[in-house]
XYZ file of C-alpha atoms in Angstrom:
755
model
C -9.548 -38.397 -30.263
C -6.287 -37.257 -31.881
C -3.915 -34.606 -30.631
C -5.189 -32.086 -33.149
C -8.807 -32.908 -32.322
C -8.155 -32.161 -28.639
C -6.614 -28.798 -29.461
C -9.430 -28.052 -31.922
C -12.019 -28.848 -29.263
C -10.370 -26.524 -26.724
C -10.032 -23.830 -29.389
C -13.759 -24.026 -30.103
C -14.454 -23.564 -26.389
C -12.068 -20.605 -26.189
C -13.788 -19.041 -29.216
C -17.209 -19.416 -27.551
C -15.813 -18.046 -24.311
C -14.451 -14.921 -25.938
C -17.645 -14.403 -27.912
C -19.386 -14.206 -24.528
C -16.663 -11.907 -23.196
C -16.954 -9.545 -26.160
C -20.719 -9.422 -25.790
C -20.435 -8.813 -22.067
C -17.842 -6.111 -22.632
C -20.138 -4.364 -25.101
C -23.137 -4.635 -22.770
C -21.052 -3.358 -19.870
C -19.734 -0.345 -21.767
C -23.229 0.483 -22.967
C -24.647 0.045 -19.459
C -22.097 2.416 -17.965
C -22.736 4.979 -20.695
C -26.516 4.745 -20.262
C -26.300 4.995 -16.492
C -24.074 8.056 -16.602
C -26.400 9.702 -19.122
C -29.403 9.581 -16.785
C -28.641 13.055 -15.431
C -30.586 14.429 -12.467
C -32.595 11.728 -10.716
C -33.885 11.257 -7.164
C -31.197 10.472 -4.596
C -32.058 6.775 -4.237
C -32.052 6.315 -7.989
C -28.711 8.098 -8.234
C -27.292 5.863 -5.521
C -28.408 2.771 -7.414
C -26.957 4.240 -10.599
C -23.584 4.878 -8.921
C -23.464 1.313 -7.577
C -24.279 -0.014 -11.050
C -21.581 2.122 -12.629
C -19.011 0.973 -10.056
C -19.897 -2.697 -10.495
C -19.893 -2.560 -14.283
C -16.754 -0.445 -14.452
C -15.021 -2.954 -12.174
C -16.167 -5.844 -14.353
C -15.021 -3.996 -17.462
C -11.598 -3.375 -15.917
C -11.349 -7.061 -15.000
C -12.303 -8.185 -18.495
C -9.779 -5.866 -20.084
C -7.021 -6.922 -17.677
C -7.361 -10.676 -18.190
C -8.116 -10.616 -21.907
C -5.857 -12.988 -23.800
C -5.228 -15.456 -20.963
C -8.674 -15.885 -19.517
C -8.861 -19.694 -19.397
C -5.875 -21.825 -18.375
C -7.182 -25.183 -17.260
C -9.828 -27.894 -17.170
C -10.709 -30.553 -14.631
C -12.454 -33.750 -15.778
C -14.453 -35.461 -13.035
C -14.968 -39.186 -12.667
C -18.690 -38.409 -12.852
C -18.233 -37.403 -16.493
C -18.600 -33.664 -15.960
C -15.796 -31.196 -16.616
C -15.106 -27.594 -15.661
C -12.908 -25.021 -17.322
C -10.904 -22.897 -14.862
C -9.957 -19.261 -15.437
C -8.931 -15.983 -13.892
C -12.525 -14.811 -13.405
C -15.893 -16.557 -13.444
C -18.377 -16.214 -16.299
C -21.943 -17.450 -16.761
C -24.375 -17.702 -19.645
C -26.714 -14.809 -20.283
C -29.906 -16.872 -20.134
C -32.253 -17.468 -17.225
C -30.287 -20.497 -15.993
C -27.047 -18.475 -15.645
C -25.025 -21.659 -16.224
C -21.310 -21.382 -15.362
C -19.118 -21.231 -18.442
C -15.810 -20.533 -16.735
C -15.048 -21.282 -13.075
C -13.147 -18.653 -11.108
C -9.872 -20.150 -9.845
C -10.819 -19.044 -6.322
C -14.082 -21.016 -6.201
C -14.194 -24.186 -4.078
C -15.057 -26.305 -7.114
C -11.739 -25.216 -8.701
C -9.596 -26.249 -5.762
C -8.893 -29.833 -7.013
C -7.098 -28.214 -9.954
C -4.361 -27.268 -7.461
C -4.551 -30.017 -4.842
C -5.499 -33.275 -6.560
C -2.815 -35.976 -6.801
C -2.742 -39.559 -7.996
C -2.857 -40.603 -4.345
C -5.714 -38.191 -3.538
C -7.519 -37.497 -6.851
C -10.396 -35.545 -5.203
C -12.893 -36.925 -7.718
C -10.807 -36.071 -10.792
C -9.771 -38.378 -13.570
C -7.745 -35.792 -15.498
C -6.286 -32.310 -14.974
C -5.543 -30.296 -18.101
C -3.321 -27.236 -18.418
C -4.249 -25.068 -21.405
C -1.569 -22.780 -22.821
C -2.738 -19.900 -24.985
C -1.123 -17.142 -26.981
C -3.687 -14.380 -27.030
C -6.908 -16.173 -27.913
C -5.213 -19.110 -29.596
C -4.622 -22.478 -27.921
C -0.944 -23.360 -28.358
C -0.447 -26.416 -26.124
C -2.202 -28.874 -23.801
C -0.704 -30.800 -20.884
C -2.813 -33.546 -19.307
C -2.201 -35.245 -15.962
C -3.937 -38.601 -15.417
C -5.207 -38.790 -11.842
C -7.458 -41.851 -12.179
C -4.931 -44.534 -13.095
C -7.752 -46.925 -13.938
C -8.936 -44.660 -16.748
C -7.428 -45.957 -19.995
C -8.471 -43.019 -22.192
C -5.515 -41.060 -23.532
C -5.419 -37.783 -25.448
C -1.822 -37.716 -26.663
C -1.102 -34.660 -24.511
C -0.204 -36.533 -21.342
C 2.551 -35.050 -19.174
C 4.134 -37.952 -17.267
C 5.651 -35.753 -14.531
C 2.964 -33.081 -14.353
C 5.723 -30.467 -14.120
C 5.972 -29.276 -17.722
C 3.856 -26.156 -17.247
C 5.578 -25.208 -13.995
C 9.088 -25.678 -15.438
C 8.150 -23.740 -18.565
C 7.006 -20.841 -16.394
C 10.221 -20.963 -14.352
C 12.435 -21.009 -17.451
C 10.512 -18.300 -19.319
C 12.311 -15.028 -20.001
C 11.539 -12.270 -17.495
C 9.826 -9.085 -18.651
C 10.514 -6.708 -15.773
C 7.007 -7.288 -14.417
C 5.857 -10.090 -12.128
C 3.347 -12.498 -13.651
C 0.626 -14.257 -11.717
C 1.117 -17.925 -10.800
C -2.538 -18.823 -11.078
C -1.781 -21.662 -13.527
C 0.916 -23.221 -11.366
C -0.100 -22.689 -7.726
C 1.365 -25.531 -5.675
C -0.417 -27.299 -2.819
C 1.592 -25.601 -0.029
C 0.908 -22.240 -1.648
C -2.809 -22.941 -2.047
C -3.146 -23.626 1.688
C -1.758 -20.181 2.451
C -3.766 -18.396 -0.221
C -7.036 -19.782 1.149
C -6.216 -19.437 4.859
C -8.900 -17.750 7.022
C -9.291 -14.003 6.702
C -9.126 -12.999 10.358
C -6.010 -12.729 12.502
C -2.331 -12.400 11.644
C -0.752 -14.936 9.292
C 3.034 -14.938 8.918
C 4.374 -16.442 5.686
C 8.114 -17.029 5.920
C 10.183 -18.165 3.003
C 13.649 -17.829 1.553
C 14.483 -16.354 -1.850
C 12.493 -17.720 -4.760
C 9.852 -19.514 -2.691
C 7.078 -17.441 -4.252
C 5.994 -15.773 -1.027
C 5.244 -12.455 -2.754
C 3.177 -14.133 -5.460
C 1.353 -16.135 -2.790
C 0.577 -12.948 -0.865
C -0.826 -11.257 -3.985
C -2.978 -14.269 -4.846
C -4.137 -14.333 -1.234
C -5.285 -10.732 -1.664
C -7.239 -11.753 -4.770
C -8.770 -14.721 -2.938
C -9.824 -12.639 0.073
C -11.439 -10.059 -2.212
C -13.377 -12.881 -3.855
C -14.327 -14.641 -0.625
C -15.162 -11.492 1.403
C -16.207 -9.155 -1.390
C -18.787 -7.126 0.499
C -16.535 -6.386 3.474
C -13.278 -5.747 1.640
C -14.882 -3.725 -1.138
C -15.885 -1.229 1.559
C -12.721 -1.311 3.668
C -10.145 -2.071 0.916
C -6.964 -4.136 1.037
C -3.567 -2.478 1.563
C -0.395 -4.052 0.181
C 2.833 -2.572 1.562
C 6.057 -3.072 -0.388
C 9.692 -2.131 0.288
C 10.191 0.446 -2.484
C 8.501 2.014 -5.543
C 10.391 -0.211 -8.000
C 9.002 -3.289 -6.258
C 5.445 -1.919 -6.394
C 5.851 -1.264 -10.104
C 7.174 -4.805 -10.523
C 4.117 -6.417 -8.884
C 1.571 -3.855 -10.085
C 0.095 -5.941 -12.921
C -0.530 -9.150 -10.970
C -3.846 -8.285 -9.320
C -5.386 -6.599 -12.397
C -4.536 -9.762 -14.353
C -6.577 -11.654 -11.753
C -9.533 -9.307 -12.190
C -8.880 -7.231 -9.056
C -8.298 -3.483 -9.271
C -9.526 -2.180 -5.883
C -6.303 -2.628 -3.912
C -3.998 0.096 -2.591
C -0.288 -0.563 -3.184
C 2.057 1.678 -1.207
C 5.397 1.903 0.517
C 5.587 3.039 4.137
C 6.833 6.361 2.772
C 3.496 6.877 1.004
C 1.180 6.249 3.943
C 0.897 9.808 5.249
C -1.449 11.735 2.910
C 0.110 14.862 1.500
C 3.696 13.734 2.142
C 5.965 12.017 -0.349
C 9.261 10.698 1.006
C 11.935 11.601 -1.532
C 15.093 12.051 0.582
C 17.329 9.271 1.920
C 18.479 8.782 5.498
C 21.843 7.501 6.561
C 21.790 4.013 8.026
C 22.389 5.500 11.495
C 19.573 8.051 11.164
C 17.077 5.429 9.967
C 17.969 3.209 12.921
C 17.410 6.003 15.448
C 14.142 7.184 13.896
C 12.809 3.639 13.710
C 13.285 2.754 17.399
C 10.161 2.128 19.470
C 11.190 4.710 22.073
C 10.733 7.459 19.478
C 7.036 7.359 20.401
C 7.944 8.459 23.930
C 10.383 11.030 22.581
C 7.689 12.636 20.428
C 5.274 12.619 23.365
C 7.902 14.562 25.326
C 8.303 16.984 22.424
C 4.545 17.625 22.411
C 4.500 18.234 26.166
C 7.303 20.770 25.803
C 5.191 22.739 23.344
C 2.699 23.156 26.219
C 4.713 26.014 27.687
C 4.763 28.152 30.823
C 5.392 31.935 30.885
C 8.977 32.993 31.369
C 8.313 34.459 33.871
C 5.014 36.225 33.150
C 2.752 37.356 30.293
C 1.133 40.773 30.696
C -2.240 41.243 28.971
C -3.828 44.668 28.764
C -7.612 44.615 28.966
C -9.858 47.633 29.396
C -7.065 49.749 30.925
C -6.161 46.955 33.327
C -3.010 44.787 33.045
C -3.630 41.145 33.844
C -0.580 39.080 34.754
C -0.437 35.412 33.717
C 2.405 33.944 35.747
C 3.774 30.422 35.579
C 1.811 29.313 38.647
C -1.568 30.219 37.150
C -0.725 28.717 33.766
C 0.667 25.548 35.356
C -2.683 24.949 37.090
C -4.509 25.402 33.760
C -2.017 23.114 32.013
C -2.331 20.313 34.553
C -6.119 20.469 34.478
C -6.001 20.243 30.685
C -3.542 17.345 30.668
C -5.721 15.463 33.140
C -8.310 15.032 30.367
C -5.730 12.880 28.463
C -6.742 14.264 25.084
C -4.515 14.813 22.035
C -2.769 18.174 22.051
C -4.877 20.011 19.458
C -8.125 18.554 20.808
C -7.165 19.518 24.375
C -6.513 23.106 23.359
C -10.210 23.973 23.738
C -10.007 22.925 27.398
C -6.842 24.974 27.900
C -8.514 27.992 26.321
C -11.403 27.627 28.757
C -9.119 27.413 31.773
C -7.116 30.484 30.699
C -10.254 32.503 29.966
C -11.659 31.554 33.380
C -8.380 32.507 35.062
C -8.261 35.914 33.350
C -11.922 36.495 34.103
C -11.314 35.822 37.792
C -8.326 38.186 37.791
C -10.267 40.974 36.107
C -13.419 40.455 38.170
C -11.391 40.566 41.349
C -9.683 43.748 40.167
C -12.810 45.733 39.172
C -15.659 44.007 40.980
C -14.564 43.889 44.612
C -16.427 46.074 47.122
C -13.765 48.374 48.662
C -15.621 48.443 52.005
C -16.429 44.831 52.802
C -14.374 42.981 50.173
C -17.439 41.302 48.689
C -18.208 41.000 45.003
C -20.187 43.666 43.231
C -20.776 41.392 40.205
C -23.496 38.866 39.585
C -23.258 35.809 37.317
C -24.366 37.707 34.226
C -21.692 40.348 34.832
C -19.011 37.653 35.057
C -20.264 36.033 31.856
C -20.118 39.380 30.059
C -16.561 39.971 31.275
C -15.517 36.517 30.038
C -17.051 37.192 26.633
C -15.215 40.507 26.379
C -11.896 38.940 27.392
C -12.467 36.253 24.758
C -12.515 39.017 22.139
C -9.131 40.409 23.185
C -6.411 39.574 20.580
C -3.710 39.681 23.278
C -5.429 36.810 25.071
C -5.316 34.628 21.980
C -1.716 35.594 21.293
C -0.882 34.361 24.792
C -2.803 31.104 24.294
C -1.022 30.539 20.967
C 2.275 30.995 22.758
C 1.398 28.663 25.624
C -0.572 25.936 23.786
C -0.146 26.420 20.019
C -2.037 24.546 17.367
C 0.479 22.207 15.740
C 0.682 20.171 12.553
C 2.587 16.877 12.464
C 4.906 18.369 9.852
C 5.831 21.334 12.054
C 6.299 19.197 15.140
C 8.586 16.639 13.494
C 10.530 19.145 11.396
C 11.290 21.333 14.419
C 12.284 18.303 16.493
C 14.675 16.998 13.814
C 16.185 20.463 13.438
C 17.102 20.493 17.136
C 16.831 17.042 18.783
C 19.311 17.793 21.571
C 17.880 17.040 24.993
C 15.456 14.421 23.690
C 17.969 11.794 22.517
C 21.651 11.193 23.193
C 24.192 13.516 21.628
C 25.277 10.726 19.266
C 21.696 10.054 18.139
C 21.012 13.774 17.830
C 23.991 14.150 15.503
C 22.674 11.265 13.381
C 19.137 12.617 12.871
C 19.679 16.400 12.910
C 18.687 18.021 9.634
C 17.465 21.424 8.328
C 13.749 22.215 8.588
C 13.565 22.711 4.822
C 14.917 19.263 3.907
C 12.636 16.770 2.129
C 11.033 13.942 4.071
C 12.501 10.433 4.239
C 10.755 7.078 4.558
C 11.795 6.898 8.221
C 10.147 10.289 8.830
C 6.688 9.068 7.805
C 6.060 6.885 10.907
C 7.191 9.867 13.001
C 4.654 12.086 11.240
C 1.949 9.488 11.815
C 2.850 9.220 15.489
C 2.792 13.006 15.764
C -0.644 13.088 14.159
C -1.905 10.676 16.819
C -0.410 12.765 19.619
C -1.765 16.022 18.227
C -5.228 15.050 17.016
C -7.459 17.427 15.111
C -9.233 20.403 16.636
C -12.722 19.752 15.284
C -13.672 23.429 15.652
C -10.840 24.324 13.321
C -11.780 21.478 10.957
C -15.434 22.486 10.956
C -14.545 26.098 10.212
C -12.379 24.982 7.312
C -15.140 22.683 6.056
C -17.604 25.558 6.216
C -15.262 27.785 4.211
C -14.907 25.036 1.607
C -18.687 24.608 1.530
C -19.183 28.332 0.958
C -16.667 28.181 -1.876
C -18.593 25.301 -3.496
C -21.881 27.170 -3.132
C -20.381 30.283 -4.709
C -19.096 28.180 -7.600
C -22.468 26.447 -7.967
C -24.218 29.831 -7.984
C -21.964 30.935 -10.809
C -22.802 27.785 -12.784
C -26.527 28.364 -12.261
C -26.235 32.035 -13.241
C -24.499 31.080 -16.478
C -27.154 28.421 -17.083
C -29.945 30.946 -16.453
C -28.394 33.530 -18.768
C -27.965 30.918 -21.487
C -31.557 29.718 -21.208
C -32.892 33.284 -21.178
C -31.000 34.097 -24.370
C -32.221 30.874 -25.980
C -35.868 31.720 -25.401
C -35.771 35.470 -26.136
C -37.055 34.820 -29.632
C -39.990 32.833 -28.248
C -41.460 35.614 -26.118
C -44.053 36.493 -28.720
C -45.388 32.953 -28.801
C -45.089 32.552 -25.050
C -45.573 36.005 -23.501
C -45.874 34.581 -19.972
C -42.586 32.676 -20.318
C -44.334 29.505 -19.184
C -42.207 27.290 -21.437
C -38.915 28.719 -20.205
C -37.608 26.462 -17.421
C -34.163 27.223 -16.006
C -31.981 25.393 -13.503
C -33.034 27.989 -10.896
C -36.585 26.612 -11.110
C -35.615 23.129 -9.934
C -32.509 23.524 -7.716
C -30.765 26.264 -5.739
C -27.020 26.796 -5.401
C -26.759 25.197 -1.954
C -28.472 21.975 -3.012
C -26.485 21.905 -6.255
C -23.222 22.158 -4.278
C -24.329 19.368 -1.918
C -25.148 17.142 -4.870
C -21.676 17.590 -6.329
C -20.181 16.697 -2.937
C -22.293 13.529 -2.740
C -21.114 12.313 -6.156
C -17.851 10.793 -4.896
C -17.060 8.014 -7.357
C -13.677 7.189 -5.863
C -13.010 3.569 -5.014
C -12.442 2.513 -1.418
C -8.710 2.244 -2.159
C -8.636 5.800 -3.514
C -10.497 7.145 -0.491
C -8.206 5.200 1.834
C -5.109 6.691 0.211
C -6.338 10.168 1.150
C -7.415 9.327 4.716
C -4.730 8.780 7.360
C -7.248 7.292 9.792
C -8.659 4.704 7.366
C -9.082 1.192 8.823
C -8.317 -1.393 6.132
C -10.150 -4.685 5.858
C -6.863 -6.543 5.391
C -3.199 -5.554 5.161
C -0.454 -7.507 3.406
C 3.147 -6.532 4.174
C 5.973 -7.784 1.954
C 9.564 -7.848 3.237
C 7.942 -7.408 6.643
C 11.159 -8.162 8.524
C 12.624 -4.861 7.274
C 10.076 -2.562 8.911
C 11.027 -0.598 12.010
C 9.060 -0.655 15.292
C 7.760 2.836 14.484
C 6.570 1.651 11.065
C 4.706 -1.199 12.764
C 2.948 1.294 15.041
C 1.727 3.084 11.911
C 0.498 -0.118 10.240
C -1.224 -1.441 13.340
C -3.215 1.786 13.542
C -4.399 1.049 9.993
C -5.531 -2.432 11.072
C -7.554 -2.246 14.295
C -8.963 -5.745 13.624
C -5.422 -7.145 13.199
C -6.366 -8.847 9.929
C -2.956 -9.104 8.286
C -0.670 -11.280 6.180
C 3.031 -10.696 6.824
C 5.516 -11.999 4.266
C 9.264 -12.095 4.643
C 12.474 -13.820 5.553
C 14.426 -12.860 8.713
C 17.621 -14.113 7.035
C 17.285 -11.268 4.521
C 16.944 -8.480 7.118
C 19.192 -5.653 5.956
C 17.670 -2.392 7.198
C 19.317 -1.021 10.336
C 15.903 -0.393 11.891
C 14.402 -3.702 10.742
C 12.936 -5.809 13.533
C 13.859 -9.106 11.875
C 11.945 -11.259 14.384
C 8.285 -12.186 14.128
C 7.971 -12.444 17.914
C 9.356 -8.950 18.452
C 7.158 -7.508 15.721
C 3.895 -9.018 16.927
C 4.189 -9.419 20.708
C 3.265 -5.777 21.499
C 0.064 -6.057 19.460
C -1.258 -9.635 19.439
C 1.081 -11.380 21.915
C 1.281 -14.992 20.684
C -2.054 -15.015 18.848
C -0.700 -15.409 15.309
C -0.151 -18.210 12.839
C 3.180 -19.042 11.223
C 3.837 -21.035 8.061
C 6.959 -21.544 6.000
C 7.533 -22.058 2.284
C 10.502 -24.339 1.744
C 10.770 -24.825 -2.031
C 12.827 -22.415 -4.141
C 11.218 -22.060 -7.556
C 13.358 -19.157 -8.815
C 17.003 -19.849 -8.042
C 18.800 -22.806 -9.676
C 20.635 -25.141 -7.308
C 24.036 -24.037 -8.636
C 23.411 -20.400 -7.652
C 21.704 -21.312 -4.392
C 24.747 -23.319 -3.303
C 26.891 -20.216 -3.626
C 24.433 -17.952 -1.798
C 24.007 -20.478 1.027
C 27.787 -20.761 1.447
C 27.984 -17.003 2.064
C 25.392 -17.163 4.849
C 26.810 -20.358 6.377
C 30.207 -18.662 6.734
C 28.512 -16.509 9.368
C 25.757 -18.892 10.500
C 26.767 -22.560 10.119
C 23.244 -23.784 10.957
C 21.619 -21.879 8.094
C 19.297 -23.979 5.912
C 18.304 -22.426 2.561
C 15.124 -23.313 0.671
C 15.480 -26.341 -1.586
C 15.799 -25.464 -5.280
C 13.367 -27.299 -7.525
C 15.619 -27.231 -10.575
C 19.193 -27.277 -11.793
C 20.383 -25.589 -14.991
C 23.896 -27.017 -15.181
C 25.277 -23.467 -15.490
C 27.701 -22.580 -12.697
C 28.061 -19.008 -11.401
C 31.464 -17.374 -11.805
C 33.606 -15.090 -9.629
C 36.285 -12.866 -11.194
C 38.822 -10.354 -9.932
C 39.558 -7.234 -11.988
C 41.711 -4.086 -11.922
C 39.368 -2.206 -14.267
C 35.928 -2.425 -12.697
C 33.904 -0.285 -15.190
C 35.514 -2.037 -18.145
C 34.999 -5.497 -16.652
C 31.369 -4.694 -15.889
C 30.797 -3.565 -19.487
C 32.302 -6.816 -20.809
C 30.366 -8.965 -18.321
C 27.115 -7.253 -19.297
C 27.725 -8.268 -22.920
C 28.408 -11.821 -21.773
C 25.429 -12.167 -19.451
C 22.701 -10.224 -21.272
C 20.143 -12.809 -22.415
C 18.786 -12.913 -25.944
C 15.383 -12.506 -24.318
C 14.807 -11.409 -20.771
C 16.456 -9.051 -18.299
C 19.874 -8.503 -16.691
C 20.420 -6.716 -13.365
C 23.755 -5.172 -12.426
C 23.694 -4.975 -8.613
C 26.333 -2.650 -7.197
C 26.852 -0.298 -4.245
C 25.127 3.044 -4.857
C 28.354 5.091 -4.876
C 29.580 3.139 -7.945
C 26.474 3.673 -10.062
C 27.597 6.780 -11.957
C 30.958 5.242 -12.917
C 29.304 2.037 -14.103
C 26.393 3.717 -15.916
C 28.860 5.760 -17.963
C 30.067 2.504 -19.581
C 26.651 0.902 -20.102
C 24.480 1.879 -23.056
C 20.998 3.080 -22.125
C 21.607 2.780 -18.374
C 21.237 5.828 -16.119
C 22.196 6.312 -12.484
C 20.111 8.009 -9.826
C 16.699 7.693 -11.459
C 13.995 5.260 -10.374
C 14.932 2.049 -12.264
C 12.819 1.011 -15.242
C 12.623 -2.745 -14.742
C 11.278 -3.332 -18.240
C 14.625 -2.356 -19.802
C 16.994 -5.122 -20.873
C 19.748 -3.988 -18.477
C 18.998 -2.276 -15.178
C 21.356 -0.900 -12.527
C 20.323 -1.421 -8.877
C 21.721 -1.384 -5.391
C 21.065 -4.451 -3.185
C 18.105 -2.888 -1.342
C 16.394 -1.977 -4.616
C 16.687 -5.573 -5.807
C 14.702 -7.037 -2.907
C 11.746 -9.091 -4.111
C 12.760 -8.824 -7.780
C 14.026 -11.462 -10.201
C 16.004 -11.377 -13.446
C 17.241 -13.911 -15.985
C 20.866 -12.927 -15.306
C 22.523 -11.000 -12.493
C 25.961 -9.405 -12.182
C 26.967 -8.667 -8.566
C 29.671 -5.999 -8.255
C 32.051 -5.580 -5.284
C 30.423 -8.118 -2.932
C 32.943 -7.279 -0.203
C 31.150 -3.949 0.325
C 27.832 -5.616 1.206
C 26.540 -6.865 4.501
C 25.741 -10.572 4.604
C 21.981 -10.040 4.221
C 22.397 -7.649 1.292
C 24.799 -10.031 -0.427
C 22.461 -12.987 0.106
C 19.650 -10.987 -1.513
C 21.809 -9.923 -4.460
C 23.089 -13.433 -5.152
C 19.578 -14.940 -5.241
C 17.901 -12.676 -7.825
C 18.889 -14.716 -10.906
C 16.764 -17.391 -12.573
C 19.494 -18.562 -14.991
C 23.010 -17.067 -14.754
C 25.082 -15.265 -12.114
C 28.433 -13.498 -12.267
C 30.445 -11.762 -9.534
C 33.103 -9.072 -10.108
C 35.412 -7.669 -7.434
C 38.533 -5.564 -6.980
C 39.001 -6.042 -3.238
C 38.818 -8.944 -0.821
C 35.924 -11.364 -1.140
C 33.593 -12.114 1.759
C 33.919 -15.448 3.517
C 32.040 -18.086 1.585
C 33.016 -16.651 -1.790
C 36.725 -17.322 -1.273
C 36.661 -21.108 -1.479
C 35.246 -21.170 -4.999
C 36.855 -24.451 -5.994
C 34.783 -26.448 -3.547
C 31.653 -25.222 -5.263
C 32.890 -25.732 -8.793
C 32.848 -21.984 -9.460
C 35.169 -20.645 -12.109
C 37.635 -17.949 -11.072
C 40.244 -16.928 -13.642
């Protein structure tokens, strides 16, 4: 068969495949429309309808997401059979339900990623199919059975053509999936068991983020029933990073995943302010949990020195001794503050009842009690209706929200932390929240709990509001139906043909039905529920998270089913733990698995040599990941007296004809530099799809660009500089006005140009 015949044959398959996809898409859209049009049905039927809608809507979303690159490979078995591999699985529509396209996550597809000439796994050929939209543009065949003499004319002697093409392709500002080019070491991690904690360590460019995302897709495929209910959480370092990776999972047919930063994991709070490095370090320390516990205890106050309560012409005195007894009894229950309040209320009411009963119910002759049990109960009930009593309880054991607790603490932290730490974290009550505040809010929520009586009362008020709204809807419906049938009264004097909504449902049931129709996905429900327990959590740049952030995440994962991705050598945050042992020991001790990715797919050897030299200047034993390719283009380092002008000229030099350029500079320089760069703004969330983007080192974590310009490297820490220098896939330039860091000085030894 000739080259053109091979391409024609694959094109015919692709055409048949998309004919099936188009038919399935049409059937799915029609099915969703029909299901939603069923209207009022019995509860079980409605439940089945909702499940159908969810399943078909999910399938429709998957089909739309992967359209245009659905099939990317074929494996030919020595048995004579062959299987096409794609992003999702598809079957025929007949009774046999024969597979047309094999999902890349299925076991039968695994030889596509693992087979070698030494271990062919039953394959004689592996074919990579490149498409543009729905058109086959190229084939690359790898011969795995060396005894097979059949040739197609599309043989790839090295088997690396598709991988190298992907690595050299221009960047778009969005991460692409690696489903066509997953390597054997990556496949092992992607398909690792679901349970337990798996740590994936890897230097820049090793693909650890892509591996983590594909692992999420695999787990959703392998454990669909469990994870569809509990959802998967993916935690990233910043919003720009989440936007960068946001299209990967939809392209793999998965849409039910929650992507969030730590600053987005407390419902109702959005972290928009920025902490100083010192403040973030203090807030992130593990002992902040004890500090907040002390803050809560101090809200459980004693009278200073006494609270006088007037009741029925008597003045009852609550002194610190009486309240202290009530407080200690309440604390002995070891309940969260707001939950324990009910116990405190009971103790105070009992104390006041005893005081009043002793005052008015003691026999003046023999000192005995004139009151029986029913009299005491009545007195207690009357005291419980006294507003002064509740004002005293609110003063001594107030209901608290996490926001109030943390805001008041940060406004006046003296006495809870050292004077130096207090100066670092003190801030006005009205200031916006920071990312480092969110774990504090979560910790406060755990310490405070929720007073269920208060929650039930609020729920009842909300229910009454829904019923009132439903009644209004029914009244409008009734009025409309009455008007519609007014002209029919002569033909139907008894009104027997007039059937209104009131005849089949009342307002209360109508309101309940609306409440039951919650079509949110598990990920959407999880985003609104602070106490949600996720089926699996993936954390990228995990080394950067503080101990307090880990407390938050571990509460979200009671089963400890997690994948942690990162590189301790890139730890830059002041509060970052930076050590897997320190992160995990408090929660799972040594019961976790560790694996390392050692091949750098992103960064050319020339750039990696420079980045490694910077780290080795501080840590001589440092071993970087091994770059898989060399471009022959050396990075350059230049001094300048006109930084904005030099940056503008370097941007012209480095901007690729296709692809993206990142200018990485300290934040305080952004406005000066943006003023000289067309279309670049400072201060806003970066749009990574633009040709030129301005970032600081922390914002660049996890991202990659065709070209990178690093500005003023002497102002970076070693970790930040290492990150900045390893973002480029093709070209790197460095501009500076001051002294260079060690490792960048000796440029001649690395063959780096420095005018």
